[in-house]
Coordinates of C-alpha atoms in Angstrom, one line a residue:
M13 CA 44.6 -99.1 99.0
S14 CA 42.6 -97.5 101.9
L15 CA 44.7 -96.6 104.9
L16 CA 42.0 -95.0 107.0
S17 CA 38.2 -94.8 106.8
L18 CA 35.9 -92.7 108.9
N19 CA 32.2 -93.5 108.9
N20 CA 29.7 -91.2 110.6
V21 CA 32.2 -90.1 113.3
S22 CA 30.9 -87.6 115.8
K23 CA 32.5 -85.8 118.7
S24 CA 30.9 -83.7 121.5
F25 CA 32.0 -82.1 124.7
G26 CA 28.9 -82.2 126.9
E27 CA 26.1 -80.5 125.0
R28 CA 28.5 -78.8 122.5
V29 CA 28.7 -80.8 119.3
L30 CA 32.0 -80.1 117.5
F31 CA 31.4 -82.3 114.4
E32 CA 28.9 -85.1 113.5
N33 CA 28.6 -87.8 110.9
V34 CA 32.1 -87.2 109.5
S35 CA 32.9 -89.7 106.7
F36 CA 35.9 -89.9 104.3
N37 CA 38.6 -92.2 103.2
I38 CA 42.4 -91.8 103.1
E39 CA 44.1 -93.6 100.2
N40 CA 47.8 -94.0 99.5
N41 CA 47.7 -91.0 97.2
T42 CA 45.5 -88.7 99.3
K43 CA 46.9 -85.3 99.8
M44 CA 44.1 -83.5 101.7
G45 CA 43.8 -79.9 102.7
F46 CA 41.7 -79.4 105.9
I47 CA 40.1 -75.9 106.3
G48 CA 37.7 -74.2 108.6
T49 CA 37.6 -71.3 111.0
N50 CA 39.6 -71.3 114.2
G51 CA 38.0 -73.2 117.0
V52 CA 35.6 -75.4 114.9
G53 CA 37.3 -78.6 115.8
K54 CA 40.0 -79.3 113.2
T55 CA 42.7 -80.2 115.7
T56 CA 40.2 -82.2 117.7
L57 CA 39.5 -84.3 114.7
F58 CA 43.2 -85.0 114.4
R59 CA 43.3 -86.1 118.0
T60 CA 40.3 -88.3 117.4
I61 CA 42.2 -90.0 114.5
L62 CA 45.2 -90.5 116.7
G63 CA 43.0 -92.2 119.3
E64 CA 43.4 -89.4 121.9
E65 CA 39.7 -88.6 122.0
D66 CA 36.5 -90.7 122.4
Y67 CA 34.0 -90.6 119.6
E68 CA 30.9 -92.0 118.2
G69 CA 30.8 -93.8 114.9
E70 CA 33.3 -96.1 113.1
M71 CA 36.9 -95.7 112.3
V72 CA 38.8 -98.4 110.3
K73 CA 42.6 -98.3 110.2
S74 CA 44.6 -100.5 107.8
S75 CA 47.2 -102.8 109.4
D76 CA 49.8 -101.0 107.2
L77 CA 48.9 -97.6 108.6
K78 CA 51.8 -95.7 110.2
I79 CA 50.7 -92.2 111.4
G80 CA 53.2 -89.3 111.7
V81 CA 52.3 -86.2 113.7
M82 CA 54.3 -83.2 114.8
E83 CA 55.1 -83.1 118.5
Q84 CA 53.7 -80.0 120.2
T85 CA 56.4 -79.8 122.9
P86 CA 59.8 -81.2 121.9
P87 CA 62.1 -82.0 124.8
S88 CA 64.7 -79.5 126.0
S89 CA 67.8 -81.5 126.6
Q90 CA 71.2 -79.9 127.2
S91 CA 73.1 -82.9 125.8
L92 CA 70.9 -83.6 122.7
T93 CA 71.6 -81.4 119.7
A94 CA 69.0 -80.4 117.1
Y95 CA 70.7 -82.7 114.5
D96 CA 70.8 -85.7 117.0
Y97 CA 67.1 -85.2 117.9
A98 CA 66.1 -85.2 114.2
L99 CA 68.2 -88.4 113.7
E100 CA 66.2 -90.2 116.4
V101 CA 63.5 -91.1 113.9
F102 CA 66.0 -93.5 112.3
S103 CA 66.4 -95.5 115.5
R104 CA 66.1 -98.7 113.4
F105 CA 69.2 -97.8 111.4
F106 CA 71.2 -97.3 114.6
E107 CA 70.0 -100.6 115.9
I108 CA 71.1 -102.3 112.6
E109 CA 74.5 -100.6 112.7
E110 CA 75.0 -101.7 116.3
E111 CA 74.0 -105.3 115.7
M112 CA 76.2 -105.5 112.6
E113 CA 79.1 -104.2 114.6
N114 CA 78.5 -106.7 117.3
I115 CA 78.3 -109.6 114.8
R116 CA 81.6 -108.4 113.2
K117 CA 83.3 -108.5 116.6
T118 CA 81.9 -111.9 117.4
L119 CA 83.1 -113.4 114.1
E120 CA 86.5 -111.8 114.7
R121 CA 86.7 -113.6 118.0
G122 CA 85.6 -116.9 116.4
E123 CA 82.6 -117.1 118.7
G124 CA 79.0 -118.1 118.0
E125 CA 77.4 -120.0 115.2
T126 CA 79.2 -118.6 112.2
E127 CA 76.7 -119.5 109.5
R128 CA 73.8 -118.1 111.4
L129 CA 75.7 -114.9 112.2
I130 CA 76.7 -114.4 108.6
N131 CA 73.2 -114.9 107.4
R132 CA 71.9 -112.5 110.0
Q133 CA 74.6 -110.0 108.9
E134 CA 73.6 -110.3 105.2
A135 CA 69.9 -109.8 106.1
L136 CA 70.7 -106.7 108.2
N137 CA 72.9 -105.3 105.4
T138 CA 70.1 -105.9 102.8
E139 CA 67.5 -104.2 105.0
Y140 CA 69.8 -101.3 105.7
I141 CA 70.5 -100.6 102.0
R142 CA 67.0 -101.3 100.8
N143 CA 65.6 -98.7 103.2
D144 CA 68.1 -96.0 102.3
G145 CA 70.2 -96.4 105.4
L146 CA 73.3 -95.3 103.5
T147 CA 71.9 -91.7 103.2
F148 CA 69.8 -91.2 106.3
R149 CA 72.3 -88.8 107.9
S150 CA 72.7 -86.6 104.8
R151 CA 68.9 -86.6 104.2
T152 CA 68.4 -85.4 107.8
R153 CA 70.9 -82.6 107.3
S154 CA 69.3 -81.6 104.0
M155 CA 65.8 -81.6 105.6
L156 CA 66.8 -79.3 108.5
I157 CA 68.6 -76.8 106.2
G158 CA 65.7 -76.9 103.8
L159 CA 63.4 -75.9 106.6
G160 CA 65.5 -72.9 107.5
F161 CA 68.2 -74.1 109.9
L162 CA 71.7 -72.8 109.4
E163 CA 74.6 -75.2 109.5
S164 CA 75.8 -73.6 112.7
E165 CA 72.4 -74.2 114.4
L166 CA 72.4 -78.0 113.8
D167 CA 74.7 -78.6 116.8
L168 CA 72.8 -76.3 119.1
P169 CA 71.5 -78.1 122.3
M170 CA 67.7 -78.5 122.4
N171 CA 67.3 -76.2 125.4
S172 CA 68.8 -73.3 123.5
L173 CA 66.3 -73.5 120.6
S174 CA 63.6 -70.9 120.1
G175 CA 59.9 -72.0 119.9
G176 CA 60.0 -71.5 116.1
Q177 CA 63.1 -73.7 115.8
K178 CA 61.5 -76.4 117.9
T179 CA 58.4 -76.3 115.7
R180 CA 60.6 -76.7 112.5
L181 CA 62.5 -79.5 114.2
S182 CA 59.3 -81.4 114.9
L183 CA 58.2 -80.9 111.4
A184 CA 61.5 -82.3 110.1
R185 CA 61.2 -85.4 112.2
T186 CA 57.7 -86.0 111.0
L187 CA 58.6 -85.7 107.3
L188 CA 61.7 -87.9 107.8
S189 CA 59.8 -90.6 109.7
E190 CA 58.7 -94.0 108.2
A191 CA 55.0 -92.9 108.5
N192 CA 52.9 -93.4 105.4
F193 CA 50.2 -91.0 106.6
L194 CA 51.0 -87.5 108.1
L195 CA 48.8 -85.2 110.2
L196 CA 50.2 -81.7 109.7
D197 CA 48.7 -78.9 111.8
E198 CA 49.8 -75.5 110.4
P199 CA 53.2 -76.8 109.2
T200 CA 54.1 -73.4 107.5
N201 CA 54.1 -71.5 110.7
H202 CA 57.6 -70.2 111.5
L203 CA 58.8 -70.8 107.9
D204 CA 59.9 -68.1 105.5
I205 CA 58.9 -68.3 101.8
E206 CA 62.0 -70.2 100.8
S207 CA 61.4 -72.9 103.4
V208 CA 57.7 -73.1 102.5
R209 CA 58.7 -73.7 98.9
F210 CA 61.1 -76.5 100.1
L211 CA 58.2 -78.1 102.1
E212 CA 55.9 -77.8 99.0
D213 CA 58.4 -79.7 96.9
F214 CA 58.8 -82.4 99.5
L215 CA 55.0 -82.9 100.0
K216 CA 54.3 -82.9 96.2
N217 CA 56.9 -85.5 95.5
C218 CA 56.7 -87.8 98.6
N219 CA 54.9 -91.1 98.6
K220 CA 53.1 -90.3 101.8
A221 CA 49.4 -89.6 102.3
F222 CA 48.6 -86.6 104.5
I223 CA 45.9 -84.3 105.9
V224 CA 47.2 -80.7 106.4
I225 CA 45.5 -78.0 108.4
S226 CA 46.5 -74.7 106.9
H227 CA 45.4 -71.1 106.3
D228 CA 48.0 -70.6 103.6
R229 CA 45.9 -70.8 100.5
Y230 CA 48.8 -70.7 98.0
F231 CA 50.4 -73.6 99.9
L232 CA 47.2 -75.6 99.8
D233 CA 46.9 -75.0 96.0
K234 CA 50.5 -76.3 95.5
V235 CA 50.3 -79.6 97.6
T236 CA 46.7 -80.9 97.9
N237 CA 44.4 -82.9 95.6
T238 CA 41.4 -83.0 97.9
T239 CA 39.9 -80.5 100.3
I240 CA 37.6 -81.0 103.3
E241 CA 35.9 -78.1 105.1
L242 CA 34.6 -78.3 108.7
E243 CA 31.7 -75.9 108.9
N244 CA 28.6 -75.9 111.1
R245 CA 29.6 -79.3 112.6
K246 CA 29.7 -81.0 109.2
I247 CA 32.4 -82.0 106.9
S248 CA 32.1 -81.2 103.2
L249 CA 34.6 -83.0 100.8
Y250 CA 35.6 -81.7 97.4
S251 CA 38.1 -83.1 94.9
G252 CA 40.8 -80.6 93.9
S253 CA 42.9 -78.0 95.7
Y254 CA 41.8 -74.9 97.5
S255 CA 41.0 -72.8 94.5
T256 CA 39.0 -75.6 92.9
F257 CA 37.2 -76.0 96.2
I258 CA 36.2 -72.3 96.2
V259 CA 34.6 -72.6 92.8
K260 CA 32.8 -75.9 93.6
K261 CA 31.6 -74.5 97.0
E262 CA 30.1 -71.5 95.3
Q263 CA 28.3 -73.8 92.8
V264 CA 26.9 -75.9 95.6
R265 CA 25.9 -72.7 97.5
K266 CA 24.0 -71.3 94.5
A267 CA 22.3 -74.7 93.9
Q268 CA 21.2 -74.7 97.6
E269 CA 19.9 -71.2 97.3
R270 CA 17.9 -72.1 94.2
K271 CA 16.5 -75.1 95.9
Y272 CA 15.6 -73.1 99.0
E273 CA 13.9 -70.3 96.9
N274 CA 12.0 -72.8 94.9
T275 CA 10.8 -74.7 98.0
M276 CA 9.8 -71.4 99.7
Q277 CA 7.8 -70.5 96.5
E278 CA 6.1 -73.8 96.6
I279 CA 5.2 -73.4 100.3
K280 CA 3.8 -70.0 99.6
R281 CA 1.8 -71.3 96.7
I282 CA 0.3 -74.1 98.8
E283 CA -0.4 -71.6 101.7
G284 CA -2.4 -69.6 99.1
I285 CA -4.5 -72.7 98.3
I286 CA -5.0 -73.4 102.0
E287 CA -6.2 -69.8 102.6
Q288 CA -8.6 -70.1 99.7
Q289 CA -10.0 -73.4 101.0
K290 CA -10.4 -72.0 104.5
R291 CA -12.5 -69.1 103.1
W292 CA -14.9 -71.5 101.4
N293 CA -15.2 -73.3 104.7
R294 CA -16.9 -76.4 103.5
E295 CA -16.1 -79.9 104.9
R296 CA -14.4 -80.9 101.6
N297 CA -12.5 -77.7 101.6
I298 CA -11.3 -78.1 105.2
K299 CA -10.0 -81.7 104.4
T300 CA -8.2 -80.3 101.3
A301 CA -6.6 -77.6 103.5
E302 CA -5.5 -80.2 106.0
H303 CA -4.0 -82.3 103.3
K304 CA -2.1 -79.3 101.8
Q305 CA -0.9 -78.4 105.3
K306 CA 0.7 -81.9 105.5
S307 CA 2.5 -81.1 102.2
I308 CA 3.9 -77.9 103.7
D309 CA 5.0 -79.8 106.8
R310 CA 6.9 -82.4 104.7
L311 CA 8.6 -79.6 102.7
Q312 CA 9.6 -77.7 105.9
E313 CA 11.1 -80.9 107.4
T314 CA 13.6 -81.1 104.6
L315 CA 14.1 -77.4 104.1
E316 CA 17.6 -76.2 104.8
K317 CA 18.3 -72.5 104.7
P318 CA 21.7 -71.8 103.0
E319 CA 24.4 -70.3 105.2
E320 CA 24.9 -66.6 104.8
D321 CA 27.5 -65.8 102.1
T322 CA 30.1 -63.9 104.1
S323 CA 31.6 -62.6 100.9
K324 CA 28.6 -60.3 100.7
I325 CA 29.4 -58.6 104.0
R326 CA 31.3 -55.5 103.0
F327 CA 32.0 -52.4 104.9
R328 CA 33.7 -49.5 103.1
F329 CA 36.7 -48.0 104.8
T330 CA 37.3 -44.5 103.7
A331 CA 40.4 -42.3 103.8
E332 CA 39.3 -39.0 105.2
K333 CA 41.8 -37.0 103.1
K334 CA 43.4 -37.5 99.7
S335 CA 47.2 -37.5 99.9
G336 CA 49.6 -36.1 97.3
N337 CA 50.8 -38.4 94.5
D338 CA 54.1 -39.0 96.4
V339 CA 53.3 -40.9 99.6
L340 CA 56.6 -42.3 100.9
K341 CA 60.2 -41.8 99.9
V342 CA 63.0 -43.8 101.5
T343 CA 66.5 -42.7 100.5
S344 CA 69.9 -44.4 101.2
L345 CA 68.7 -46.1 104.3
S346 CA 71.1 -48.6 106.0
K347 CA 71.1 -50.6 109.2
S348 CA 73.6 -52.7 111.1
Y349 CA 73.7 -54.3 114.5
G350 CA 77.4 -54.3 115.5
E351 CA 79.2 -56.1 112.8
K352 CA 76.1 -57.6 111.3
K353 CA 74.9 -55.6 108.4
L354 CA 71.1 -56.0 107.7
F355 CA 70.8 -53.8 104.6
E356 CA 72.6 -50.9 102.9
N357 CA 71.6 -47.9 100.7
V358 CA 67.9 -49.0 100.5
S359 CA 65.9 -46.5 98.4
F360 CA 62.4 -46.7 97.0
E361 CA 59.2 -44.7 96.6
V362 CA 55.5 -45.5 97.2
K363 CA 52.8 -43.6 95.1
R364 CA 49.2 -42.8 96.0
G365 CA 46.8 -45.8 95.5
E366 CA 49.5 -48.4 95.2
R367 CA 49.4 -51.8 96.9
V368 CA 53.1 -52.5 97.6
F369 CA 54.4 -55.6 99.2
L370 CA 57.8 -55.9 100.9
L371 CA 59.3 -59.4 100.6
G372 CA 62.4 -61.1 101.8
P373 CA 63.6 -64.1 103.9
N374 CA 63.4 -64.1 107.7
G375 CA 66.1 -62.0 109.3
C376 CA 66.8 -59.8 106.3
G377 CA 65.6 -56.7 108.0
K378 CA 62.0 -56.2 106.8
S379 CA 60.5 -55.5 110.2
T380 CA 63.5 -53.3 111.1
L381 CA 62.9 -51.3 108.0
Y382 CA 59.2 -51.0 108.9
K383 CA 60.1 -49.7 112.4
M384 CA 62.5 -47.2 110.8
I385 CA 59.7 -45.9 108.6
K386 CA 57.4 -45.9 111.5
G387 CA 59.9 -43.9 113.6
D388 CA 60.5 -46.5 116.3
I389 CA 64.1 -46.7 115.2
E390 CA 66.1 -43.5 114.7
T391 CA 67.0 -42.7 111.1
P392 CA 69.2 -40.0 109.4
E393 CA 67.4 -36.7 108.6
D394 CA 65.5 -36.9 105.3
A395 CA 66.1 -40.7 104.9
V396 CA 62.4 -41.3 105.4
W397 CA 60.0 -38.7 103.9
F398 CA 56.2 -38.6 103.8
G399 CA 54.3 -36.7 101.2
T400 CA 51.6 -34.0 101.4
N401 CA 48.5 -34.8 103.5
V402 CA 49.8 -38.4 104.2
E403 CA 48.2 -39.8 107.3
C404 CA 49.6 -43.1 108.5
A405 CA 48.2 -46.0 110.4
Y406 CA 50.5 -48.8 111.5
Y407 CA 49.8 -52.5 112.3
D408 CA 52.5 -54.5 114.1
Q409 CA 52.2 -58.2 114.1
D410 CA 52.9 -58.3 117.9
R411 CA 50.2 -55.7 118.8
S412 CA 49.1 -55.6 122.5
D413 CA 47.0 -52.4 122.5
I414 CA 43.7 -54.2 123.0
Q415 CA 42.7 -53.5 126.6
G416 CA 41.0 -56.1 128.8
G417 CA 37.9 -55.7 130.9
K418 CA 35.5 -54.7 128.2
D419 CA 33.6 -56.5 125.4
V420 CA 34.4 -56.2 121.7
E421 CA 31.7 -53.7 120.9
S422 CA 32.6 -51.5 123.8
E423 CA 36.3 -51.6 122.9
L424 CA 35.5 -50.3 119.4
W425 CA 33.0 -47.8 120.5
D426 CA 35.4 -46.3 123.1
V427 CA 37.9 -45.7 120.3
Y428 CA 35.3 -44.3 117.9
P429 CA 32.5 -42.8 120.1
R430 CA 31.0 -40.7 117.2
M431 CA 29.9 -43.9 115.4
D432 CA 26.4 -45.1 116.2
R433 CA 25.6 -48.7 117.1
T434 CA 24.5 -49.7 113.6
Q435 CA 27.8 -48.4 112.2
I436 CA 29.8 -50.2 115.0
R437 CA 27.9 -53.5 114.3
N438 CA 28.3 -53.3 110.6
A439 CA 32.1 -52.6 110.9
L440 CA 32.4 -55.6 113.3
A441 CA 30.4 -57.8 111.0
A442 CA 32.8 -56.9 108.1
F443 CA 35.6 -58.4 110.2
L444 CA 33.5 -61.4 111.2
F445 CA 32.3 -60.3 114.7
K446 CA 28.7 -61.2 114.5
G447 CA 25.9 -62.1 116.9
D448 CA 27.2 -63.0 120.3
D449 CA 30.8 -62.5 119.1
V450 CA 30.5 -58.7 119.8
L451 CA 29.8 -59.4 123.5
K452 CA 33.0 -61.4 124.0
M453 CA 35.4 -60.0 126.5
T454 CA 38.6 -58.7 124.9
D455 CA 40.9 -60.5 127.3
T456 CA 39.3 -63.8 126.3
L457 CA 39.9 -63.3 122.5
S458 CA 42.1 -65.6 120.6
G459 CA 45.2 -64.3 118.8
G460 CA 43.3 -64.3 115.5
E461 CA 40.3 -62.4 117.0
K462 CA 42.6 -59.8 118.6
A463 CA 44.4 -59.4 115.2
R464 CA 41.0 -58.8 113.5
L465 CA 39.9 -56.2 116.1
S466 CA 43.3 -54.4 115.8
L467 CA 43.1 -54.3 112.0
L468 CA 39.5 -53.0 112.2
E469 CA 40.5 -50.2 114.5
I470 CA 43.3 -49.2 112.1
M471 CA 40.9 -49.4 109.1
L472 CA 38.5 -47.0 110.9
T473 CA 41.2 -44.3 111.6
G474 CA 40.5 -42.6 108.3
A475 CA 44.2 -42.8 107.5
N476 CA 45.1 -42.8 103.8
F477 CA 48.3 -44.8 104.2
L478 CA 48.3 -48.2 105.9
L479 CA 51.6 -49.8 106.9
L480 CA 50.9 -53.4 107.8
D481 CA 53.5 -55.9 109.2
E482 CA 52.3 -59.5 108.5
P483 CA 48.6 -58.7 108.9
T484 CA 47.4 -62.2 108.0
N485 CA 49.4 -63.9 110.8
H486 CA 47.0 -65.6 113.2
L487 CA 44.1 -65.2 110.8
D488 CA 42.1 -68.1 109.5
I489 CA 41.1 -68.2 105.8
R490 CA 37.7 -66.5 106.3
S491 CA 39.3 -63.7 108.3
R492 CA 42.0 -63.3 105.6
E493 CA 39.2 -63.0 103.0
A494 CA 37.5 -60.4 105.1
L495 CA 40.7 -58.4 105.3
E496 CA 41.2 -58.7 101.6
A497 CA 37.7 -57.4 100.9
A498 CA 38.3 -54.4 103.1
L499 CA 41.7 -53.6 101.5
E500 CA 40.3 -54.0 98.0
D501 CA 37.6 -51.3 98.8
F502 CA 40.2 -49.1 100.5
E503 CA 40.9 -45.9 98.4
G504 CA 44.2 -45.1 100.0
T505 CA 47.7 -46.5 99.8
V506 CA 48.9 -49.8 101.3
F507 CA 52.4 -50.9 102.2
I508 CA 52.5 -54.5 103.5
I509 CA 55.2 -56.9 104.8
S510 CA 53.8 -60.4 104.2
H511 CA 54.7 -64.0 103.5
D512 CA 51.1 -64.7 102.4
R513 CA 51.7 -65.5 98.7
Y514 CA 47.9 -65.8 98.0
L515 CA 47.4 -62.3 99.3
I516 CA 50.4 -61.0 97.4
N517 CA 49.3 -62.6 94.2
K518 CA 45.8 -61.2 94.5
M519 CA 46.5 -57.6 95.5
A520 CA 50.1 -56.6 94.6
D521 CA 50.6 -53.7 92.2
R522 CA 54.3 -53.8 93.0
I523 CA 56.8 -56.0 94.9
I524 CA 59.8 -54.5 96.7
A525 CA 62.2 -57.5 97.4
F526 CA 65.2 -57.7 99.7
E527 CA 67.9 -59.4 97.6
N528 CA 71.4 -59.7 99.0
G529 CA 71.2 -56.7 101.3
S530 CA 69.6 -54.3 98.9
V531 CA 66.1 -53.9 97.5
N532 CA 64.7 -54.2 94.0
S533 CA 61.3 -53.1 92.7
Y534 CA 59.0 -55.2 90.4
N535 CA 55.7 -54.0 89.0
M536 CA 54.0 -57.4 89.2
N537 CA 52.3 -60.0 91.5
Y538 CA 54.0 -62.9 93.2
D539 CA 53.8 -65.5 90.4
D540 CA 55.2 -63.1 87.8
Y541 CA 57.9 -62.1 90.3
M542 CA 58.9 -65.8 90.8
N543 CA 59.0 -66.3 87.0
K544 CA 61.1 -63.2 86.7
I545 CA 63.6 -64.5 89.3
A546 CA 63.7 -67.9 87.5
V547 CA 64.5 -66.1 84.2
N548 CA 67.1 -63.9 85.9
L549 CA 68.8 -67.0 87.3
Q550 CA 68.9 -68.6 83.9
D551 CA 70.3 -65.4 82.4
S552 CA 72.9 -65.2 85.2
N553 CA 73.9 -68.8 84.7
A554 CA 74.2 -68.2 80.9
K555 CA 76.2 -65.1 81.5
T556 CA 78.5 -66.9 83.9
E557 CA 79.1 -69.6 81.4
K558 CA 79.8 -67.1 78.7
Q559 CA 82.3 -65.3 81.0
K560 CA 84.1 -68.5 81.6
K561 CA 84.9 -68.6 77.9
E562 CA 86.1 -65.0 77.7
P563 CA 89.8 -64.6 76.7
N564 CA 90.8 -62.8 79.9
D565 CA 89.5 -65.8 81.9
Y566 CA 91.3 -68.3 79.8
Q567 CA 93.7 -69.4 82.6
K568 CA 90.9 -69.8 85.1
Q569 CA 88.9 -71.8 82.6
K570 CA 91.9 -74.0 81.9
Q571 CA 92.4 -74.5 85.6
K572 CA 88.8 -75.5 86.1
Q573 CA 88.9 -77.8 83.2
S574 CA 92.0 -79.4 84.7
E575 CA 90.3 -79.8 88.1
R576 CA 87.3 -81.3 86.5
R577 CA 89.3 -83.8 84.5
K578 CA 91.2 -84.8 87.6
L579 CA 87.9 -85.3 89.5
E580 CA 86.4 -87.2 86.7
G581 CA 89.5 -89.5 86.5
K582 CA 89.3 -90.1 90.3
I583 CA 85.6 -90.9 90.1
K584 CA 86.1 -93.3 87.2
R585 CA 88.9 -95.1 89.1
L586 CA 86.7 -95.3 92.2
E587 CA 83.8 -96.7 90.1
E588 CA 86.1 -99.4 88.8
A589 CA 87.4 -100.1 92.3
I590 CA 83.8 -100.4 93.6
E591 CA 82.8 -102.7 90.8
L592 CA 85.9 -104.9 91.5
C593 CA 84.9 -105.0 95.2
E594 CA 81.4 -106.0 94.3
K595 CA 82.8 -108.9 92.2
E596 CA 85.2 -110.0 95.0
I597 CA 82.4 -109.8 97.6
E598 CA 80.2 -111.9 95.3
K599 CA 83.1 -114.4 94.9
I600 CA 83.7 -114.6 98.7
N601 CA 80.0 -115.2 99.3
E602 CA 80.0 -118.1 96.8
E603 CA 83.1 -119.6 98.6
I604 CA 81.4 -119.3 102.0
N605 CA 78.3 -121.1 100.6
G606 CA 80.5 -123.8 99.2
A607 CA 82.6 -124.3 102.3
G608 CA 80.1 -126.6 103.9
S609 CA 81.1 -127.2 107.6
D610 CA 84.7 -126.1 107.2
F611 CA 84.6 -123.7 110.3
E612 CA 88.2 -122.4 109.9
K613 CA 87.7 -121.6 106.2
I614 CA 84.3 -119.9 106.9
T615 CA 85.8 -117.8 109.6
E616 CA 88.7 -116.7 107.4
L617 CA 86.3 -116.0 104.5
S618 CA 84.0 -114.0 106.8
K619 CA 86.8 -111.8 108.0
E620 CA 87.8 -111.3 104.4
L621 CA 84.2 -110.4 103.5
E622 CA 84.0 -107.8 106.3
E623 CA 87.2 -106.2 105.1
K624 CA 85.9 -106.1 101.5
E625 CA 82.6 -104.6 102.6
A626 CA 84.3 -102.0 104.7
E627 CA 86.6 -101.2 101.8
Q628 CA 83.6 -100.9 99.5
E629 CA 81.8 -98.6 101.9
K630 CA 84.9 -96.4 102.2
L631 CA 85.1 -96.2 98.4
M632 CA 81.4 -95.4 98.1
N633 CA 81.7 -92.5 100.6
E634 CA 84.7 -91.1 98.7
W635 CA 82.8 -91.5 95.4
E636 CA 79.8 -89.6 96.8
S637 CA 82.0 -86.8 98.2
L638 CA 83.9 -86.4 94.9
S639 CA 80.7 -86.5 92.9
T640 CA 79.3 -83.7 95.0
E641 CA 82.5 -81.7 94.5
L642 CA 82.3 -82.2 90.7
E643 CA 78.7 -81.1 90.6
E644 CA 79.5 -77.9 92.5
L645 CA 82.5 -77.3 90.2

């Protein structure tokens, strides 16, 4: 079923056209990735769908459409906790609970129309259970923890949350809502890899349609089945995820190039005929030339020159010196802040020519380790050692070294005055500063543009060892591809902290991973690393199971078996009690229905029904708690 249909939708701001003739449908099973460079109008298209922008064209919304969108600025309330704010999306459940409680009290007092109240109570209870009202609180807690909240953070007041926490909270509310169509704008921002994987699992398995704007190509491959790209004011739609889109787009581009080249050859051939007819200069020849010119005019009217293939823009960044084979050695490095220990006895080496990636969850100490290597944080003597002829260049994700008051070209030229204008322009083009972009003032650049300019300055240093902390943050997909192209051609050594799994998969020779306060090294890319982790987990579980059976653990095993049997017995008795309650509730309902107009009997039975339902709910809560305990055991 179609939830939303856009037909030739266009949007302009004055003379500036953001997009035109946009057409696509959203079905129940649509999981759409939305890509395009920063500033082309992706968020504006979202606002247009939401009805927040005027537009030309036609937009048809199904009566069943319920749109969910992340709030940009969640409230800052001292009384409202993060958990309570997330629960607000279930306002209907709170209304049902309140109304059912009021009905119960009314029946206890013997007031109101008993039959009507009982029917209303049954209808509310059915609605509550059918829509998973019994689990909405536990689902909310699981969602928040899955998106990176700690248990201790759930009760924090809203006004004490960081910007990243508020973003994750808004995302949680959107995912938990009753909406059947989600508009997600960069949902992986502020999430570590584990939280992104949780989000991927949710989006893959949920029954909601969505459009997601994202520069995380690995994420798009995992969750989308359709891709749209906004480029040059037009939307192109492709079936398949991001990687499929890349292949199909290249096929389309090559077909456009062939058509353009064939058309240009045809125009050139006709121009030769015209030139020949003009030389003969007879009346018949002149008419032929005029007729042929009309053919050229018709061809030129439909002629579309293919967009320049940015993948062909390459600028080679060269390390001025060749380092020794041993580039970096870290030995027994530890770091704590007060009683909080970040890591301990971290040791690893980096060899010449390697592309090494440092992975780990947020807060494990990756950036701290980076700063210790860089020298911003004091380290013990000989704990960090650089090899012969190693020249380093560093990129911090919060760089602020781009000065204002000059244009992009001048900024780069002032840093590298020995380069000529052609070299400067070629280097800027490699990092997607082309045409008028080179004349932009640096204090007007976006975060992504500043990041590209900073990365470019680092690449031009001639250093043979690049240490990059989250270099793809703030970069759109095209900018990330430009950086990848530069790093692939780079002949030196690269050490990168990154959450960009697509980049890691494509470039990693080796992964150094923070795991439980220490680091381990893996000579593989991201996918192989994740498979390795999965295998290690299986082996660990098998080993644990085997250890349970070892003779020296016999008593522990017997104790666990005893605890398990006790829990299983309790659960079985609870299930029998729940089943008995269900039968008794069913019997009471039958008696109520057969009581006719006997008010006193109905009141008595209603009270008995409420008590049984309360007993059943208590039994079900206890059953759920013991089942969880058994599963953990």
